[in-house]
Amino acid sequence: MKLLVKLIIILSGGNCLYAQSALSFSEATNMMMNKNIEVKINNKKIEASHYKIKAAQSMFYPQIKAFGVATYIDKEYRLNLNDKRDQLATLFQLHSPDILGNWDFTLQKKDMAFGGISMAWPIYTGGKIKSAVNISKINAEVAKVDKNNSEQSLISELANSYFKTKLAEEAVTVKENVLEVMNVHLSNSVKMERNGIIAGVEVLQAKVAVAEAERQLLASKKDLQLAKTALSATLEAEEEFTLTTPFFLKEDMSSLEEYKEKATANYPQIQKLKLVEEIAQQGINIEKAGHLPTVLLTGQQILASHNFPLVKNPLILGIMVTYDLFDGFGQKNKILAAKSEKETIEMTREKLQLDIKTYVEKLYNELKKSDEQIVSLNESIKLAEELVRIRKASFAEGISTSTDVIDAELNLSGKKIEQLKAYTDYDTNLAKLFEVCGMSSDYVQNAK
């Protein structure tokens, strides 16, 4: 019965493993980019920026509006000239002034209504409209940079989650091997004790080692589950995957100076600050345009009216020129403020460039350190494997103790875990370096 239960568990585990989807790093990147809400938000921002450009460009065209007005006043506006009429009648010796009619005129009745169309067309604004259009175009470029920055940051985040999960998987494999080896060692120890080759304390040491190996394996499995949960959150997917991309080292690394140059040229935040500088310059141009006149071509056509005074449905055309003669030095101070803002942005960009160079050097040195550790640990693992072989042979002959074998096995597994951590540090730091240099797409190609 127990054998049947074990067989069912093994088969179930095999089916679960088979059901898991294989996932390479490039596939994980595509999945993340298709599902991530931040990517979708940035796409919408780019879409909105294109419409804002068109909205700004509309200021070059005439603005035509329909209007309607209805008014009511509490009294009529009248012009009574009857006294002048009487004087004129007397002058001409008319027998009655009424012959000349009633000279009491209504200029405006209490109610009035009219409607039509109006037009305003800016034909000269000193460059304000052009600068506004330029700002909208630069903002569109800022939206693209934000999207690029977000995507590269997500790739670094994915690399961190992916390879830490890979580390946890490999660590579980190492711990499983350790437990298997300890069980074999315990079995051998029991046989040797029965044959009187070793003392009972050696068996006890082997049992303690098995218990410790089981404890560490359980801890590693919990770490693996936490890592998988973090990876699923990054991918925004609930299913579990079998990670197929191995740890890797980049062989054709460029020099430190080349990476510094790429970072100062391509780091998204530096690119964004350069664009913000251009926006600040356009802001200066707009404020300077305040010293120039604004010329508008205007027009108005009354299409229908009721009690409209003087002229029936007039057409009005004109040119309006406005020029600020004095505004309390407000325009001058606005220009100075805009220039100060631009200078602040320039200094912020220069400081960021220095900080980025320092950060690139730090990451580069970390990569070199991890690379050296991986190479060094290769030799250490070979020596540790040879030590395990010698200890096992000595123990079989009764020369070495059980503790010697256990220590040798733990030393070997420790070296393997240490190398896996060095690989993880290398691949995650490489992702950060490529992010800073604006080369995250190259990282995906290297990871495969």
mmCIF file of N, CA, C and O in Angstrom, residues 349-384:
data_model
loop_
_atom_site.group_PDB
_atom_site.id
_atom_site.type_symbol
_atom_site.label_atom_id
_atom_site.label_comp_id
_atom_site.label_asym_id
_atom_site.label_seq_id
_atom_site.Cartn_x
_atom_site.Cartn_y
_atom_site.Cartn_z
ATOM 1 N N ARG A 349 21.213 67.981 -14.944
ATOM 2 C CA ARG A 349 21.668 66.997 -15.932
ATOM 3 C C ARG A 349 23.162 66.726 -15.770
ATOM 4 O O ARG A 349 23.602 65.566 -15.815
ATOM 5 N N GLU A 350 23.959 67.771 -15.572
ATOM 6 C CA GLU A 350 25.403 67.596 -15.418
ATOM 7 C C GLU A 350 25.731 66.766 -14.174
ATOM 8 O O GLU A 350 26.615 65.902 -14.205
ATOM 9 N N LYS A 351 25.006 67.010 -13.084
ATOM 10 C CA LYS A 351 25.228 66.228 -11.863
ATOM 11 C C LYS A 351 24.824 64.771 -12.082
ATOM 12 O O LYS A 351 25.521 63.846 -11.644
ATOM 13 N N LEU A 352 23.693 64.565 -12.773
ATOM 14 C CA LEU A 352 23.248 63.200 -13.035
ATOM 15 C C LEU A 352 24.259 62.453 -13.894
ATOM 16 O O LEU A 352 24.503 61.262 -13.685
ATOM 17 N N GLN A 353 24.876 63.145 -14.851
ATOM 18 C CA GLN A 353 25.886 62.504 -15.698
ATOM 19 C C GLN A 353 27.078 62.037 -14.862
ATOM 20 O O GLN A 353 27.611 60.942 -15.069
ATOM 21 N N LEU A 354 27.486 62.861 -13.899
ATOM 22 C CA LEU A 354 28.592 62.464 -13.013
ATOM 23 C C LEU A 354 28.194 61.274 -12.145
ATOM 24 O O LEU A 354 28.972 60.325 -11.962
ATOM 25 N N ASP A 355 26.966 61.313 -11.604
ATOM 26 C CA ASP A 355 26.484 60.216 -10.756
ATOM 27 C C ASP A 355 26.380 58.915 -11.549
ATOM 28 O O ASP A 355 26.712 57.838 -11.034
ATOM 29 N N ILE A 356 25.912 59.036 -12.786
ATOM 30 C CA ILE A 356 25.752 57.844 -13.617
ATOM 31 C C ILE A 356 27.110 57.214 -13.929
ATOM 32 O O ILE A 356 27.262 55.985 -13.925
ATOM 33 N N LYS A 357 28.106 58.036 -14.198
ATOM 34 C CA LYS A 357 29.454 57.504 -14.460
ATOM 35 C C LYS A 357 29.969 56.731 -13.250
ATOM 36 O O LYS A 357 30.572 55.662 -13.390
ATOM 37 N N THR A 358 29.717 57.272 -12.052
ATOM 38 C CA THR A 358 30.136 56.586 -10.825
ATOM 39 C C THR A 358 29.392 55.263 -10.669
ATOM 40 O O THR A 358 29.978 54.237 -10.302
ATOM 41 N N TYR A 359 28.088 55.295 -10.953
ATOM 42 C CA TYR A 359 27.273 54.088 -10.836
ATOM 43 C C TYR A 359 27.703 53.029 -11.845
ATOM 44 O O TYR A 359 27.763 51.830 -11.518
ATOM 45 N N VAL A 360 28.011 53.456 -13.070
ATOM 46 C CA VAL A 360 28.484 52.529 -14.100
ATOM 47 C C VAL A 360 29.788 51.869 -13.655
ATOM 48 O O VAL A 360 29.977 50.653 -13.816
ATOM 49 N N GLU A 361 30.689 52.655 -13.087
ATOM 50 C CA GLU A 361 31.966 52.100 -12.616
ATOM 51 C C GLU A 361 31.740 51.083 -11.508
ATOM 52 O O GLU A 361 32.393 50.035 -11.469
ATOM 53 N N LYS A 362 30.799 51.381 -10.621
ATOM 54 C CA LYS A 362 30.476 50.448 -9.534
ATOM 55 C C LYS A 362 29.944 49.124 -10.102
ATOM 56 O O LYS A 362 30.390 48.042 -9.708
ATOM 57 N N LEU A 363 28.980 49.222 -11.026
ATOM 58 C CA LEU A 363 28.416 48.011 -11.621
ATOM 59 C C LEU A 363 29.474 47.225 -12.393
ATOM 60 O O LEU A 363 29.512 45.989 -12.334
ATOM 61 N N TYR A 364 30.314 47.940 -13.123
ATOM 62 C CA TYR A 364 31.370 47.297 -13.920
ATOM 63 C C TYR A 364 32.321 46.524 -13.009
ATOM 64 O O TYR A 364 32.696 45.382 -13.318
ATOM 65 N N ASN A 365 32.713 47.138 -11.903
ATOM 66 C CA ASN A 365 33.611 46.469 -10.965
ATOM 67 C C ASN A 365 32.940 45.273 -10.301
ATOM 68 O O ASN A 365 33.587 44.244 -10.033
ATOM 69 N N GLU A 366 31.636 45.398 -10.024
ATOM 70 C CA GLU A 366 30.894 44.273 -9.453
ATOM 71 C C GLU A 366 30.865 43.102 -10.429
ATOM 72 O O GLU A 366 30.977 41.930 -10.031
ATOM 73 N N LEU A 367 30.714 43.403 -11.713
ATOM 74 C CA LEU A 367 30.721 42.350 -12.730
ATOM 75 C C LEU A 367 32.079 41.652 -12.784
ATOM 76 O O LEU A 367 32.154 40.410 -12.875
ATOM 77 N N LYS A 368 33.134 42.446 -12.763
ATOM 78 C CA LYS A 368 34.484 41.871 -12.783
ATOM 79 C C LYS A 368 34.707 40.991 -11.547
ATOM 80 O O LYS A 368 35.288 39.890 -11.637
ATOM 81 N N LYS A 369 34.218 41.473 -10.419
ATOM 82 C CA LYS A 369 34.370 40.718 -9.169
ATOM 83 C C LYS A 369 33.627 39.381 -9.261
ATOM 84 O O LYS A 369 34.176 38.330 -8.897
ATOM 85 N N SER A 370 32.381 39.418 -9.745
ATOM 86 C CA SER A 370 31.591 38.178 -9.872
ATOM 87 C C SER A 370 32.242 37.223 -10.864
ATOM 88 O O SER A 370 32.284 36.005 -10.637
ATOM 89 N N ASP A 371 32.760 37.767 -11.958
ATOM 90 C CA ASP A 371 33.422 36.941 -12.976
ATOM 91 C C ASP A 371 34.639 36.232 -12.375
ATOM 92 O O ASP A 371 34.859 35.021 -12.576
ATOM 93 N N GLU A 372 35.428 36.978 -11.612
ATOM 94 C CA GLU A 372 36.611 36.395 -10.985
ATOM 95 C C GLU A 372 36.224 35.330 -9.957
ATOM 96 O O GLU A 372 36.879 34.281 -9.854
ATOM 97 N N GLN A 373 35.131 35.576 -9.230
ATOM 98 C CA GLN A 373 34.676 34.593 -8.242
ATOM 99 C C GLN A 373 34.228 33.304 -8.915
ATOM 100 O O GLN A 373 34.518 32.203 -8.437
ATOM 101 N N ILE A 374 33.525 33.442 -10.048
ATOM 102 C CA ILE A 374 33.044 32.253 -10.771
ATOM 103 C C ILE A 374 34.218 31.404 -11.238
ATOM 104 O O ILE A 374 34.223 30.178 -11.084
ATOM 105 N N VAL A 375 35.238 32.061 -11.809
ATOM 106 C CA VAL A 375 36.422 31.338 -12.283
ATOM 107 C C VAL A 375 37.152 30.684 -11.114
ATOM 108 O O VAL A 375 37.558 29.505 -11.177
ATOM 109 N N SER A 376 37.303 31.429 -10.031
ATOM 110 C CA SER A 376 38.004 30.903 -8.863
ATOM 111 C C SER A 376 37.240 29.739 -8.243
ATOM 112 O O SER A 376 37.838 28.738 -7.816
ATOM 113 N N LEU A 377 35.920 29.841 -8.203
ATOM 114 C CA LEU A 377 35.109 28.785 -7.597
ATOM 115 C C LEU A 377 35.097 27.517 -8.445
ATOM 116 O O LEU A 377 34.855 26.426 -7.926
ATOM 117 N N ASN A 378 35.327 27.652 -9.741
ATOM 118 C CA ASN A 378 35.453 26.456 -10.580
ATOM 119 C C ASN A 378 36.585 25.568 -10.066
ATOM 120 O O ASN A 378 36.439 24.342 -9.946
ATOM 121 N N GLU A 379 37.714 26.177 -9.752
ATOM 122 C CA GLU A 379 38.846 25.440 -9.212
ATOM 123 C C GLU A 379 38.534 24.915 -7.812
ATOM 124 O O GLU A 379 38.887 23.779 -7.471
ATOM 125 N N SER A 380 37.866 25.741 -7.020
ATOM 126 C CA SER A 380 37.538 25.325 -5.649
ATOM 127 C C SER A 380 36.599 24.124 -5.652
ATOM 128 O O SER A 380 36.731 23.217 -4.815
ATOM 129 N N ILE A 381 35.646 24.108 -6.585
ATOM 130 C CA ILE A 381 34.702 22.994 -6.672
ATOM 131 C C ILE A 381 35.424 21.708 -7.065
ATOM 132 O O ILE A 381 35.154 20.627 -6.516
ATOM 133 N N LYS A 382 36.361 21.811 -8.012
ATOM 134 C CA LYS A 382 37.136 20.629 -8.407
ATOM 135 C C LYS A 382 37.924 20.071 -7.215
ATOM 136 O O LYS A 382 37.967 18.849 -6.992
ATOM 137 N N LEU A 383 38.540 20.975 -6.442
ATOM 138 C CA LEU A 383 39.301 20.537 -5.266
ATOM 139 C C LEU A 383 38.372 19.935 -4.219
ATOM 140 O O LEU A 383 38.717 18.932 -3.565
ATOM 141 N N ALA A 384 37.190 20.568 -4.042
ATOM 142 C CA ALA A 384 36.236 20.058 -3.054
ATOM 143 C C ALA A 384 35.719 18.678 -3.450
ATOM 144 O O ALA A 384 35.519 17.805 -2.594
#
